[in-house]
Short mmCIF file of C-alpha atoms in Angstrom, two decimals:
data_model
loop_
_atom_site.label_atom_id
_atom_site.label_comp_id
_atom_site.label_asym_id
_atom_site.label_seq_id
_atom_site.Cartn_x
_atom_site.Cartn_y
_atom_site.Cartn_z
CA UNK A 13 127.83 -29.96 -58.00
CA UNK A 14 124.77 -27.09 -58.92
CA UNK A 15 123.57 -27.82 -62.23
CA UNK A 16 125.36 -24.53 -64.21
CA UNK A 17 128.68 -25.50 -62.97
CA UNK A 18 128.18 -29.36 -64.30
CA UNK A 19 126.76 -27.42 -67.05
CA UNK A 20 129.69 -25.49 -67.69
CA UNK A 21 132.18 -28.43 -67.18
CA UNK A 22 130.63 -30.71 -69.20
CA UNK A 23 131.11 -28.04 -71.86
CA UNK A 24 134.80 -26.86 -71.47
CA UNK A 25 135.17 -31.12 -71.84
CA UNK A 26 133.53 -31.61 -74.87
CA UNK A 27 135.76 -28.52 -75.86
CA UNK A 28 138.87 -30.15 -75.49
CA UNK A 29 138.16 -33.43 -77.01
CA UNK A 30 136.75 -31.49 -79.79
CA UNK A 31 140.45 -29.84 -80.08
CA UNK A 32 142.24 -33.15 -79.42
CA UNK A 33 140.61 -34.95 -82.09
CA UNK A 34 140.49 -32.17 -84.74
CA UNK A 35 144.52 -31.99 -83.83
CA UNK A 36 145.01 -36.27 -83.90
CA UNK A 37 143.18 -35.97 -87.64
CA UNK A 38 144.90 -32.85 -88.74
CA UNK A 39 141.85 -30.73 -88.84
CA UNK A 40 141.74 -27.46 -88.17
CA UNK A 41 140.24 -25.79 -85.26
CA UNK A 42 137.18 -23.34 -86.35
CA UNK A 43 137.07 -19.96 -85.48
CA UNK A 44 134.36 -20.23 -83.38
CA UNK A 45 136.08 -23.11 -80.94
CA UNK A 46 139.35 -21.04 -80.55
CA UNK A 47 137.36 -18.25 -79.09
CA UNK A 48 135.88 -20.66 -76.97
CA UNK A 49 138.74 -21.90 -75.52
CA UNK A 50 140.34 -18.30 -75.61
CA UNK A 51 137.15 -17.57 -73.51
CA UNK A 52 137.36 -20.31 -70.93
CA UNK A 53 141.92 -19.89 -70.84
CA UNK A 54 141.06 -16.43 -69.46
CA UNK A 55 139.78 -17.65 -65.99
CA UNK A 56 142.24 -15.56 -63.79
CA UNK A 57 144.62 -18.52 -62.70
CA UNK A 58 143.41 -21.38 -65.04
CA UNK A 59 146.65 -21.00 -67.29
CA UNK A 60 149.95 -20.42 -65.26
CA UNK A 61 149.41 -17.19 -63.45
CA UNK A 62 152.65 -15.03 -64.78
CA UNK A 63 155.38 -15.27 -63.21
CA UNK A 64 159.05 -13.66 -64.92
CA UNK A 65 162.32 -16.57 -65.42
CA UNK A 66 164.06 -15.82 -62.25
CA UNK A 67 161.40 -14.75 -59.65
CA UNK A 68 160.87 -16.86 -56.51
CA UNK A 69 157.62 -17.41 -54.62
CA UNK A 70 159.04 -19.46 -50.76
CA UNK A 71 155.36 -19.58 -48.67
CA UNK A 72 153.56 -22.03 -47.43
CA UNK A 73 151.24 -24.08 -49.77
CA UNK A 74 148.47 -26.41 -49.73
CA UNK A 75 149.35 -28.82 -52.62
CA UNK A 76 146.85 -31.55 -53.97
CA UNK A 77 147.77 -33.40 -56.67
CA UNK A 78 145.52 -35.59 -58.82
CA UNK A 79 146.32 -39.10 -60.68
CA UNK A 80 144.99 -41.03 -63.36
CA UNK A 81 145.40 -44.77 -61.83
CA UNK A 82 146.75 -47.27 -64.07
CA UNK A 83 147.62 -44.98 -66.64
CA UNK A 84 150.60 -47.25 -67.99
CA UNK A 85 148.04 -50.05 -68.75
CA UNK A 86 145.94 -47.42 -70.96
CA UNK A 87 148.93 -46.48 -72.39
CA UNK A 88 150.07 -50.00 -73.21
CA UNK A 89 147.18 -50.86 -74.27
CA UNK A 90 146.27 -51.15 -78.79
CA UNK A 91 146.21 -47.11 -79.80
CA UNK A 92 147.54 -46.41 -76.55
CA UNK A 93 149.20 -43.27 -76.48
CA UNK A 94 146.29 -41.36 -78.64
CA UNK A 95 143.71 -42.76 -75.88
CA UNK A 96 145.62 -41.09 -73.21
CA UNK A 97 146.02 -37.82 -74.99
CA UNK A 98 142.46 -37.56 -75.77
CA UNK A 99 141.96 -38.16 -72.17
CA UNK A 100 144.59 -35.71 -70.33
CA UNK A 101 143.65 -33.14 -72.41
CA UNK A 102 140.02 -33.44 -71.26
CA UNK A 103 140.99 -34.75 -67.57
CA UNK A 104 143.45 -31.71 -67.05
CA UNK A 105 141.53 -28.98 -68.35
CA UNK A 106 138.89 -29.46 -66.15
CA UNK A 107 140.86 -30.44 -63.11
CA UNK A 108 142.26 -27.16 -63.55
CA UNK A 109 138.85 -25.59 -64.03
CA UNK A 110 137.59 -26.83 -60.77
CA UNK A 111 140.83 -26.25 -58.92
CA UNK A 112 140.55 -22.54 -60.37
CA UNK A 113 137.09 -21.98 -58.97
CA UNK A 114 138.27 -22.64 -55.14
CA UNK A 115 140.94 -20.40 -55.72
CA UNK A 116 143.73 -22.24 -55.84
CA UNK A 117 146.11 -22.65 -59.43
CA UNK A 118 147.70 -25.97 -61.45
CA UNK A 119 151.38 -25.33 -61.59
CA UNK A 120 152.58 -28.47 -63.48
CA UNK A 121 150.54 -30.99 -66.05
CA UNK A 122 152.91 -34.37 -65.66
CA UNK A 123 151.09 -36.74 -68.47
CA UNK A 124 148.68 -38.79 -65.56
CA UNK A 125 148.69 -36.15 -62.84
CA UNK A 126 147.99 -32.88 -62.34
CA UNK A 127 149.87 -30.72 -59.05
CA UNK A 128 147.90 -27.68 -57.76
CA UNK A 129 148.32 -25.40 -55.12
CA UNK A 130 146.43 -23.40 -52.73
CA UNK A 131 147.21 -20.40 -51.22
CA UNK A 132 147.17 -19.93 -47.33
CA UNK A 133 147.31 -16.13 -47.11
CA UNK A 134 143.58 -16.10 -46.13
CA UNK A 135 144.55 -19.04 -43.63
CA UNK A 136 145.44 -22.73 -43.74
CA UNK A 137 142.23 -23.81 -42.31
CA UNK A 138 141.00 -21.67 -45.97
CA UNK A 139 143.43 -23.41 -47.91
CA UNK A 140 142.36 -27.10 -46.63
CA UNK A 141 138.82 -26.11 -47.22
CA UNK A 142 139.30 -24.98 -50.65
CA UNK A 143 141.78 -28.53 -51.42
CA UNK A 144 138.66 -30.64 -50.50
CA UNK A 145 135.68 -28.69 -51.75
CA UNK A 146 138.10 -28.74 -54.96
CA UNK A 147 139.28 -32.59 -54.53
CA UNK A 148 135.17 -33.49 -53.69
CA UNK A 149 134.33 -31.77 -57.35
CA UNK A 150 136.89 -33.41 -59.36
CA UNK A 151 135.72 -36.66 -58.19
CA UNK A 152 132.54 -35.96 -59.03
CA UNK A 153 133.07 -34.26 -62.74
CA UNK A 154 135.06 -37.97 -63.63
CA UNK A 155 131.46 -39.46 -62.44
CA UNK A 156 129.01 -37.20 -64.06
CA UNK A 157 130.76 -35.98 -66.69
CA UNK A 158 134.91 -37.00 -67.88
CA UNK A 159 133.85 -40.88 -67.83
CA UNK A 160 130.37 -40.99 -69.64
CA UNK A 161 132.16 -38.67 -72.45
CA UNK A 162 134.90 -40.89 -72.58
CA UNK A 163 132.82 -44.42 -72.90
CA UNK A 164 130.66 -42.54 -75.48
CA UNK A 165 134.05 -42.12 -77.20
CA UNK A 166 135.00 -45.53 -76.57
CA UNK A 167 138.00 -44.16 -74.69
CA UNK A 168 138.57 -46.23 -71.23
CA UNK A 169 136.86 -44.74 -67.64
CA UNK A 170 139.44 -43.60 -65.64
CA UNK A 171 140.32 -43.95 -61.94
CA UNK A 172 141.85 -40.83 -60.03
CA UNK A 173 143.67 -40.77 -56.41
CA UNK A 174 143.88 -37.63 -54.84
CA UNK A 175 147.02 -37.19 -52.40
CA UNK A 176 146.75 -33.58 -50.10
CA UNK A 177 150.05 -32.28 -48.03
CA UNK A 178 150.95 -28.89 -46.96
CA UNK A 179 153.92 -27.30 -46.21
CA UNK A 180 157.00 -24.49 -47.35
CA UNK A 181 156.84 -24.65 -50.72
CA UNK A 182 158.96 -22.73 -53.71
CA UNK A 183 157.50 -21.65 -56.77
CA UNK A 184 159.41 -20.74 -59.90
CA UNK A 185 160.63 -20.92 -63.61
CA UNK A 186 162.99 -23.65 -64.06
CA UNK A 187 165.26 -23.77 -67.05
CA UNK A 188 166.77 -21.63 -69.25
CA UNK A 189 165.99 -18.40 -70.83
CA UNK A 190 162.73 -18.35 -72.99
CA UNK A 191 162.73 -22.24 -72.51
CA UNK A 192 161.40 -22.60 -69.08
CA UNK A 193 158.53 -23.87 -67.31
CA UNK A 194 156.72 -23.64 -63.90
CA UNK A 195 157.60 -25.68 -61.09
CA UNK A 196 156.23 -26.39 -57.70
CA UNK A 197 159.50 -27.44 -55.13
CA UNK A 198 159.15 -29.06 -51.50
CA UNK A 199 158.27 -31.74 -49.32
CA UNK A 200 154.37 -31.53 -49.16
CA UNK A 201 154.67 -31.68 -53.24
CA UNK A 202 156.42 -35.20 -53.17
CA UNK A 203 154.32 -36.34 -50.57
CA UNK A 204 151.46 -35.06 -52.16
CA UNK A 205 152.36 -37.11 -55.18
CA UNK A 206 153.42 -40.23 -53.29
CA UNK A 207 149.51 -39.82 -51.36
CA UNK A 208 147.31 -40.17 -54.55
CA UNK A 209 147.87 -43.74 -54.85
CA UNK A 210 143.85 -44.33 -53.96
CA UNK A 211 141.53 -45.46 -56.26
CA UNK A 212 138.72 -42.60 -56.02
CA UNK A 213 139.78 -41.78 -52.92
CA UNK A 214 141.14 -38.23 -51.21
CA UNK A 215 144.32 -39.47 -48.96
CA UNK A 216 145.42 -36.35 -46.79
CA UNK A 217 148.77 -37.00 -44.97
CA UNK A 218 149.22 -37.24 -41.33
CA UNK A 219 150.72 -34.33 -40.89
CA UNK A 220 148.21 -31.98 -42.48
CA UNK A 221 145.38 -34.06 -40.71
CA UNK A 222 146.82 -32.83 -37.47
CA UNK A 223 146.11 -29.51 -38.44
CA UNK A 224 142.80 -30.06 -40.60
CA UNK A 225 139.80 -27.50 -39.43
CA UNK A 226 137.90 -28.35 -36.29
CA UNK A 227 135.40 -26.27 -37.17
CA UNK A 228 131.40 -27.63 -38.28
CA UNK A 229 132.27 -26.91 -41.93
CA UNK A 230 135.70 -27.89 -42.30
CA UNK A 231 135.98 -31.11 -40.25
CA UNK A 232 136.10 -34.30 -41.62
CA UNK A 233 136.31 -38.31 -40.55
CA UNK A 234 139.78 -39.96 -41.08
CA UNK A 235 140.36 -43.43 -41.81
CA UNK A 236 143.76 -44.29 -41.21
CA UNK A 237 145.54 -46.10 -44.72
CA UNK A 238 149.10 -47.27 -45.07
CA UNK A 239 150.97 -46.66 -48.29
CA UNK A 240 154.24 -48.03 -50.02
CA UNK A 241 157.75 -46.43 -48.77
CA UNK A 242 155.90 -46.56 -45.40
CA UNK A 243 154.29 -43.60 -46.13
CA UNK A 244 150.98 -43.46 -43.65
CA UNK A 245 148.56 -40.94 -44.99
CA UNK A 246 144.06 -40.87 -44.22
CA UNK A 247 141.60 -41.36 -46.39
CA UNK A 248 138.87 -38.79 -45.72
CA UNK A 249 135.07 -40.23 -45.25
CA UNK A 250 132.20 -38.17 -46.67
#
């Protein structure tokens, strides 16, 4: 990671701890850290890019979902729940930061886990590119950045599994109304979810290693791995 985008991470995390905290103590927020995060929410595709109750999106999708591992044991742990706030809302703000900057968007925030998508209308060999360069980053930002902030904060280090599928996918509002919310619908989705069981690892699934880039910049070594619900998926080697 080139040292303005660390930069720039480290910052959008201190950001959102800064908010968590002032909003666990009932502080307000100054001025000058709304704008801030006004500022970094207007990254084209960082919030939910708009989409009216009722409209359908039916394409194929790279998805890549992220996990915090052992989440229930940070949660069950003394002051449990306010740990694990303070660290999804710094976790998932810059997963979606990263995930942002290789084009692709984060369509659902699920407490531990984060499901993005990537677009394949400038190719699926693009798509898989972007999902790893993205996927690489991440891992790298809990390193460099997400974990030292957190022990500083004597909040726990966290773990993260990274599960990669691709496939038809449907995007749209589910719900009701005004009281509706983004969803992500189709087979490379669950598997993607059922993939990031790793611990710091990128599992892609056999499928979408069949058709993984050949080419000198997007190929990559597979090590084969064999997951619960005999689920096979590989782990990809740097």
């Amino acid at each position: 990671m080139e040292q303005t985008r660390q930069t720039a991470i480290k910052k959008l995390a201190i950001q959102r701890l800064e908010v968590a905290y002032n909003y666990l103590q009932d502080k307000k927020v100054s001025d000058e850290l709304k704008k801030s995060i006004n500022e970094e929410a207007e990254i084209p595709g960082f919030e939910t890019k708009p989409m009216k109750f009722g409209q359908f999106v039916n394409k194929e999708f790279v998805a890549m979902m992220t996990d915090i591992r052992k989440s229930t044991d940070i949660i069950n742990s003394p002051d449990g729940t306010r740990k694990m706030f303070l660290i999804f809302y710094a976790y998932s703000a810059v997963t979606a930061n990263i995930v942002d900057h290789y084009g692709g968007t984060s369509t659902e925030f699920l407490g531990d886990g984060v499901i993005n998508l990537f677009d394949t209308d400038k190719g699926l060999d693009e798509a898989f590119r972007n999902s790893i360069r993205a996927s690489r980053e991440i891992l790298e930002a809990r390193t460099l950045i997400l974990n030292p902030l957190f022990q500083h904060l004597q909040l726990p280090a966290i773990d993260l599994g990274i599960g990669i599928d691709h496939g038809m996918t449907i995007v749209t509002r589910f719900g009701h109304n005004t009281d509706n919310d983004l969803k992500a619908f189709g087979s490379c989705v669950y598997n993607a979810s059922k993939l990031c069981k790793g611990i710091n690892d990128i599992i892609v699934s056999e499928k979408s290693r069949q058709f993984w880039p050949s080419s000198a910049s997007g190929s990559l070594q597979f090590s084969q791995t064999f997951l619960k619900e005999g689920l096979i998926g590989y782990k990809t080697q740097n």
